[in-house]
Tab-separated table of C-alpha atoms in Angstrom:
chain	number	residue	atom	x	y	z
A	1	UNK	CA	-43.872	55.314	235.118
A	2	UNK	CA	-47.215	53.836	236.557
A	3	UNK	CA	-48.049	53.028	232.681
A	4	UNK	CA	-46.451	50.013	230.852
A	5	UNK	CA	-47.272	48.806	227.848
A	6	UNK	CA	-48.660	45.159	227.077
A	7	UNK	CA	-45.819	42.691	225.373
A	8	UNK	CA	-47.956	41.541	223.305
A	9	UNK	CA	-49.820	44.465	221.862
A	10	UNK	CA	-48.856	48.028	221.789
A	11	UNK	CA	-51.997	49.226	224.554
A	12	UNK	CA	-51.168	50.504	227.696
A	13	UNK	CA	-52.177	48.267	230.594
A	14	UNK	CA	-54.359	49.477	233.419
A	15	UNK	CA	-53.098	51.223	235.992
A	16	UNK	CA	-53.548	48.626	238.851
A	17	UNK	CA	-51.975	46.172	236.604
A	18	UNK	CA	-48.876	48.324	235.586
A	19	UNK	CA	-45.244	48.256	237.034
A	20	UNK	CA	-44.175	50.685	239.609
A	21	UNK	CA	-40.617	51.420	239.544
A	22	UNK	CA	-40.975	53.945	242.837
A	23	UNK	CA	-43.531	51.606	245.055
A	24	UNK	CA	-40.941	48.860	244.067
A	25	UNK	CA	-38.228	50.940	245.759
A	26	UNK	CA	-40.273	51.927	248.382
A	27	UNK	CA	-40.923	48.221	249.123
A	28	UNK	CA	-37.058	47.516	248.899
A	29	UNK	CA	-36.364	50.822	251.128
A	30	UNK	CA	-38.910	50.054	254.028
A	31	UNK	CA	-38.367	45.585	254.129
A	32	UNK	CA	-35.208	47.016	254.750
A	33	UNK	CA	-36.078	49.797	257.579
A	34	UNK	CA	-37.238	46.643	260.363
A	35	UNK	CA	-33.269	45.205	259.597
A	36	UNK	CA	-31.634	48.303	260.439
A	37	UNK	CA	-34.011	48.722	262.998
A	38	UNK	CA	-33.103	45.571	264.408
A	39	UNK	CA	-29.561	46.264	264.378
A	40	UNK	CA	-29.621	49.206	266.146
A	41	UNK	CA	-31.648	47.283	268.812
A	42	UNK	CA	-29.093	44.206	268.912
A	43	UNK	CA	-26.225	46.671	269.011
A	44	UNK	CA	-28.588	48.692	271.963
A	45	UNK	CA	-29.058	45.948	273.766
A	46	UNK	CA	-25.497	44.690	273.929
A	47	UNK	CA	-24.153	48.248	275.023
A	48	UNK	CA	-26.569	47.482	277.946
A	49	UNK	CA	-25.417	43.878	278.136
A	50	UNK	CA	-21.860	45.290	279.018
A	51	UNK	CA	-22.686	48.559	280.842
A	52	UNK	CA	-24.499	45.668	283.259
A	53	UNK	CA	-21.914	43.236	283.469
A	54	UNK	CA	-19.273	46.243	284.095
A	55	UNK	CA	-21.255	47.286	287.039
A	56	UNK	CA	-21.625	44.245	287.991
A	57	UNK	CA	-18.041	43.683	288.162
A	58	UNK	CA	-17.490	46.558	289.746
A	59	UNK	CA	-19.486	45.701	292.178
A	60	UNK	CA	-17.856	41.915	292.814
A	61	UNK	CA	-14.323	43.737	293.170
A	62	UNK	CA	-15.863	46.285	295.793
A	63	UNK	CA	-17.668	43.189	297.631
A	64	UNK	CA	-13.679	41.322	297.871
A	65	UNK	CA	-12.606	44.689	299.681
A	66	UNK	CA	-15.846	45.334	301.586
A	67	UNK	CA	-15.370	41.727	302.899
A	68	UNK	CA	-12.072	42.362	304.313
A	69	UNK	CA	-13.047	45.690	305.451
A	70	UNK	CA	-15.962	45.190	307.543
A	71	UNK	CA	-15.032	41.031	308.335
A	72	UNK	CA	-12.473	39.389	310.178
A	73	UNK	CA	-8.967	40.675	309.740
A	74	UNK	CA	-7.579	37.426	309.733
A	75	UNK	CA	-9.452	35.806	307.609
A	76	UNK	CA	-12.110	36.388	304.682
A	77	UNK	CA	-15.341	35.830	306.322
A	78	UNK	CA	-17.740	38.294	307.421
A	79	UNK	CA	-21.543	37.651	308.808
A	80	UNK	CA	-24.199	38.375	306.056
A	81	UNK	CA	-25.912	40.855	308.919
A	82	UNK	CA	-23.017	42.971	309.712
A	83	UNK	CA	-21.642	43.460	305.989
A	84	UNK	CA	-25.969	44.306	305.451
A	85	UNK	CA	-25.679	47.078	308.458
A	86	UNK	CA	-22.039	48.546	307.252
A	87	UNK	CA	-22.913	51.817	306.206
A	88	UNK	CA	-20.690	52.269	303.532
A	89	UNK	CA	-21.844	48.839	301.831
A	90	UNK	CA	-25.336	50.297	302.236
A	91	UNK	CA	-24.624	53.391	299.963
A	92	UNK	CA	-22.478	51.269	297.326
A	93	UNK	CA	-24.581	48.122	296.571
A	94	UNK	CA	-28.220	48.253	294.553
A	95	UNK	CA	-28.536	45.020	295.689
A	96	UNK	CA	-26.069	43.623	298.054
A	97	UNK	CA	-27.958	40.111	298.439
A	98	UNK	CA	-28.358	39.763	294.163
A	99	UNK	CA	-24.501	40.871	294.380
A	100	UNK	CA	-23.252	38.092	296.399
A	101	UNK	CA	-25.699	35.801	294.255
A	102	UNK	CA	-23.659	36.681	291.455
A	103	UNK	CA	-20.605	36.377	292.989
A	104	UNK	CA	-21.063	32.658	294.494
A	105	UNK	CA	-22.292	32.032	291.184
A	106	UNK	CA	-18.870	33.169	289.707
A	107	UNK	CA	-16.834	30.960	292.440
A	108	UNK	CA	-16.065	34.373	294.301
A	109	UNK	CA	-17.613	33.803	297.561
A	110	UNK	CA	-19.544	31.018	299.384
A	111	UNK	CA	-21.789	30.846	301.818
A	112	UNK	CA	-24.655	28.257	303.419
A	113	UNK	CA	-28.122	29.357	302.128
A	114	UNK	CA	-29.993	29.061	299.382
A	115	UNK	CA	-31.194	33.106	299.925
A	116	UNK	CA	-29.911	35.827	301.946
A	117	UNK	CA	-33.001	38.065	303.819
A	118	UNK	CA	-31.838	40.696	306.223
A	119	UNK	CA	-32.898	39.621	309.830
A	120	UNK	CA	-33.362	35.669	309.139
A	121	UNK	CA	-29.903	35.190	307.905
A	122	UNK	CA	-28.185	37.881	309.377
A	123	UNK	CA	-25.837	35.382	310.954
A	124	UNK	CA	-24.856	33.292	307.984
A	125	UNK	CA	-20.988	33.583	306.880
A	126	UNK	CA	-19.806	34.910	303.802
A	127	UNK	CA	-16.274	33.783	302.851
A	128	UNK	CA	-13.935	34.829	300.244
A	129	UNK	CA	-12.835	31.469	298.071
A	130	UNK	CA	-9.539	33.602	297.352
A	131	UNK	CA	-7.811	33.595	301.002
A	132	UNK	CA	-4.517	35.219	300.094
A	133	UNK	CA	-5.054	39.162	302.036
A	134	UNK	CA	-6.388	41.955	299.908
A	135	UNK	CA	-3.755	43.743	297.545
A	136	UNK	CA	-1.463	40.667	297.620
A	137	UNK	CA	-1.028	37.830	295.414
A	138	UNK	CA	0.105	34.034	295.535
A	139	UNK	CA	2.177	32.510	293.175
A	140	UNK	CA	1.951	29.007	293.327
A	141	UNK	CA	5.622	26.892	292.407
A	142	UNK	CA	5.971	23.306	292.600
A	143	UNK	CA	2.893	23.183	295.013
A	144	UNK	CA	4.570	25.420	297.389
A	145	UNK	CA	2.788	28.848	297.847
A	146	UNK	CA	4.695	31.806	298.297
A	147	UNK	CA	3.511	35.397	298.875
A	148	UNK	CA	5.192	37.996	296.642
């Protein structure tokens, strides 16, 4: 009803002056279009936050294994240039460098550079912070370790 009337007389007001029910919905319906909008993005963006962070971890778990794999049998510690030329870490790993980044970040592994580049620090050691040998555990009692 584009027409009102006046309150204080009984004329119509203009048209650009009257109340619009409809464009007053339509306001209500599209301000709230750019929430819902945003929602979907937020909730977007976190399913992508956590299919990362999956792979990621994925990824960190492999990298433990790969470690003992292609490394030292004894111990946890393999050269950054032979785990770079294993060819199965080759076809795993998007990023095998940004992986181990993440993973010293996390406390995972450690290792003495700032960077890893195939070639110039092909010889710089990668070691597991977790010692105890892949697919066991330690249980710590009283300060003795024991292996279960």
């Amino acid at each position: 009803s584009k027409s009102s009337k006046s309150p204080m007389t009984s004329k119509p007001l203009p048209s650009h002056l009257a109340f619009d029910d409809d464009a007053a919905s339509r306001e209500e319906e599209s301000s709230a279009r750019p929430q819902r909008q945003q929602n979907m993005i937020m909730s977007n963006s976190a399913s992508i936050v956590n299919e990362v962070e999956e792979r990621l971890n994925n990824e960190i778990e492999q990298l433990k294994k790969d470690i003992w794999r292609v490394g030292d049998p004894e111990k946890p510690q393999v050269a950054f240039g032979e785990l770079f030329d294993d060819e199965q870490t080759q076809q795993h790993y998007e990023g095998l460098a940004a992986t181990l980044k993440a993973a010293k970040k996390r406390g995972i592994v450690t290792y003495k550079s700032p960077i890893l580049l195939k070639g110039a620090h092909d010889k710089v050691m990668v070691n597991l912070v977790d010692t105890s040998p892949q697919g066991e555990s330690e249980t710590t009692t009283n300060g003795v370790s024991s292996k279960e």
